[in-house]
PDB file of C-alpha atoms in Angstrom:
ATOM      1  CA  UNK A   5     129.808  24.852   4.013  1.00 59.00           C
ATOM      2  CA  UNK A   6     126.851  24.325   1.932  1.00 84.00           C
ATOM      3  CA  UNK A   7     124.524  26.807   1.886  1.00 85.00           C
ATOM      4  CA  UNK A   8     121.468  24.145   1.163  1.00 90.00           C
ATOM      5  CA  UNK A   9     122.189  22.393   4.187  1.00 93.00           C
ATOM      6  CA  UNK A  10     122.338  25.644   6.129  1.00 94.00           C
ATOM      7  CA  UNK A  11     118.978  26.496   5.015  1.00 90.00           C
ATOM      8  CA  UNK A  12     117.639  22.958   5.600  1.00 91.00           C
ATOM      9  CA  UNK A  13     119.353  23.232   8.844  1.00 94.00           C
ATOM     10  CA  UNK A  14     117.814  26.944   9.931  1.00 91.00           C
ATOM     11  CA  UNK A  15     114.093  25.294   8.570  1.00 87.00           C
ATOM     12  CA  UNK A  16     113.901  22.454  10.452  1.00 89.00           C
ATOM     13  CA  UNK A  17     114.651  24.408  13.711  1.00 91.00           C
ATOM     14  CA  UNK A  18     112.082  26.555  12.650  1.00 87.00           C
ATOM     15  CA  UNK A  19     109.733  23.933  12.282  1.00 85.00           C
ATOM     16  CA  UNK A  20     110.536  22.205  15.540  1.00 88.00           C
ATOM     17  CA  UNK A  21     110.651  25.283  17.485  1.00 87.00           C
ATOM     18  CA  UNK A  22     107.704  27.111  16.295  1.00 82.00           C
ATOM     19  CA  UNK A  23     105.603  24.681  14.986  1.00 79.00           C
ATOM     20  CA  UNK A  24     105.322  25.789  11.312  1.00 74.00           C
ATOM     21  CA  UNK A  25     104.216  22.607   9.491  1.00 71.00           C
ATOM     22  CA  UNK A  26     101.602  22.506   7.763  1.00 75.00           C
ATOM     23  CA  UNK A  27     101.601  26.351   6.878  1.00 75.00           C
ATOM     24  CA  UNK A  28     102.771  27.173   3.873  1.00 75.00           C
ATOM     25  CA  UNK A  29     102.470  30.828   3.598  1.00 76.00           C
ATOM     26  CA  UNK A  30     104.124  31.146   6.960  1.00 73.00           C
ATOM     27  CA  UNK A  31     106.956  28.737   5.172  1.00 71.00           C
ATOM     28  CA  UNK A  32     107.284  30.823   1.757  1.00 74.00           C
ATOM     29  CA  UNK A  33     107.802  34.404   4.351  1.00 74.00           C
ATOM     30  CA  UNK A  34     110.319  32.495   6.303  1.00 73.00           C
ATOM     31  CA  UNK A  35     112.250  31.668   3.212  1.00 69.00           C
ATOM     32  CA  UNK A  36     111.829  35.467   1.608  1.00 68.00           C
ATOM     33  CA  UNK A  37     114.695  38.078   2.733  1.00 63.00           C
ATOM     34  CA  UNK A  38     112.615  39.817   4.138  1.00 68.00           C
ATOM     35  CA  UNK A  39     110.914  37.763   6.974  1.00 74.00           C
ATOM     36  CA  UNK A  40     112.517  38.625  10.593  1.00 78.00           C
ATOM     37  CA  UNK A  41     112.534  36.068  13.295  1.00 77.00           C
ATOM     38  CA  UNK A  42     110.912  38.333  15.291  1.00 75.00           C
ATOM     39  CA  UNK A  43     107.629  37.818  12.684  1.00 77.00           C
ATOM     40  CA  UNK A  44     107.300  34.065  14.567  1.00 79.00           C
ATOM     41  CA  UNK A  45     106.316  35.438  17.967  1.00 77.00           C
ATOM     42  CA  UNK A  46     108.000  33.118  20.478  1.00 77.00           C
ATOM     43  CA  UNK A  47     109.829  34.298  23.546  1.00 84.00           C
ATOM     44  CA  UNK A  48     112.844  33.949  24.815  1.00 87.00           C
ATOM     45  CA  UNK A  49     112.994  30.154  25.355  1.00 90.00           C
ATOM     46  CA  UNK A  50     111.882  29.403  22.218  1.00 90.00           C
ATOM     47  CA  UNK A  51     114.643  31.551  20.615  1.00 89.00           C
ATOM     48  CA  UNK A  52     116.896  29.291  22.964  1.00 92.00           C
ATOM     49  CA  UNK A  53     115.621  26.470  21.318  1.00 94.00           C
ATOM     50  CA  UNK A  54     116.215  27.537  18.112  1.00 93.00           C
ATOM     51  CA  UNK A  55     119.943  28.753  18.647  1.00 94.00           C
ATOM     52  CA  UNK A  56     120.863  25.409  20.433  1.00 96.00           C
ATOM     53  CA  UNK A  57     119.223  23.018  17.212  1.00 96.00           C
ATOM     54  CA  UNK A  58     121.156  24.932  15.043  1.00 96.00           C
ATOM     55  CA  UNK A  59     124.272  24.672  17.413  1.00 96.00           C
ATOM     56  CA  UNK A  60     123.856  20.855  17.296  1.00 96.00           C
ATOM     57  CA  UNK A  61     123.085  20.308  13.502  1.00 96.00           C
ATOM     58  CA  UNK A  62     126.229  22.333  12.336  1.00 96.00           C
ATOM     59  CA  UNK A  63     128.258  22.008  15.323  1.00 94.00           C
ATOM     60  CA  UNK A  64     129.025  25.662  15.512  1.00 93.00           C
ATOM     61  CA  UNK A  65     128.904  28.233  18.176  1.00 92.00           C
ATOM     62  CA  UNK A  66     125.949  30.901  18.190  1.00 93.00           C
ATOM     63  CA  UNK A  67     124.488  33.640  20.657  1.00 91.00           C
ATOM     64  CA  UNK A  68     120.572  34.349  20.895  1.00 87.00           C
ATOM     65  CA  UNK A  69     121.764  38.322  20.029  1.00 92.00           C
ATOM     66  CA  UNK A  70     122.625  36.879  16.549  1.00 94.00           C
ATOM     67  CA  UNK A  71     118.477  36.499  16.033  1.00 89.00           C
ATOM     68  CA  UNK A  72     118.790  40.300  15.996  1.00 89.00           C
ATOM     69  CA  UNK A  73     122.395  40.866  14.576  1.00 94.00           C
ATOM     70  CA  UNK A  74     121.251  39.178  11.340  1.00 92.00           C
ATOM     71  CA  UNK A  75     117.066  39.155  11.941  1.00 87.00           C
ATOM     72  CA  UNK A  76     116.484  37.909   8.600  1.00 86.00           C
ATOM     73  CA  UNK A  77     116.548  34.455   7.118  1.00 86.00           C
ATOM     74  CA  UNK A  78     119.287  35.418   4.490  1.00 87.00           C
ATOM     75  CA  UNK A  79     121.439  36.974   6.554  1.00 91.00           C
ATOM     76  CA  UNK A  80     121.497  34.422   9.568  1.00 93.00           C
ATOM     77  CA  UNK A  81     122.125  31.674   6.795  1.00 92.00           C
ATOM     78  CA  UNK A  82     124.838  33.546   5.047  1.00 94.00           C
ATOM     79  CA  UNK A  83     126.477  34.809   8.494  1.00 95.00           C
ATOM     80  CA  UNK A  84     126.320  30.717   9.513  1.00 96.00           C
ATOM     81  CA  UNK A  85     127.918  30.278   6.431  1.00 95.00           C
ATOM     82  CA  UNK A  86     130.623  32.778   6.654  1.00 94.00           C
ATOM     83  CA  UNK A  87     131.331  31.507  10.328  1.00 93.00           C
ATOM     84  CA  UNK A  88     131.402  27.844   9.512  1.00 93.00           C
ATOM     85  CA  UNK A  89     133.630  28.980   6.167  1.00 91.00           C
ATOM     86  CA  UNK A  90     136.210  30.768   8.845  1.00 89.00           C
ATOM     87  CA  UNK A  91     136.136  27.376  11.269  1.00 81.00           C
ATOM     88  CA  UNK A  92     137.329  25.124   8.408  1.00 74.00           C
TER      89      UNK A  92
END
């Protein structure tokens, strides 16, 4: 899988779900290692929302515990990545 489109993919949920546009040094955290989910606030609908935009976008199977198994940007993407490498 490509990892662009997994990080284009994990973005625009981001965007839709918690309203980021137009803040760019909320954007530049998300896209550090070191931002956690968790740093967007949201509750436990929105983190539905999330897992279910990226479910649709890369057709792909994910739980809401995964926002805490892998709370970081990098290793969401690169444990979508290793999941979508094992589906092919």
């Amino acid at each position: 899988m490509n990892a662009g489109r997994i990080r284009e993919t994990i973005m625009d949920a981001i965007h839709s779900v918690y309203n980021t546009e137009g803040q760019p040094e909320l954007l530049e955290k998300v896209s550090s290692g070191d931002f956690a989910f968790l740093d967007l606030g949201g509750d436990s609908m929105d983190a539905t929302d999330f897992c279910f935009q990226v479910e649709e976008a890369l057709d792909i199977e994910i739980e809401m515990s995964d926002l805490i198994d892998f709370p970081t940007f990098e290793s969401f993407a690169a444990m979508l990545d290793q999941r979508l490498s094992a589906a092919a």
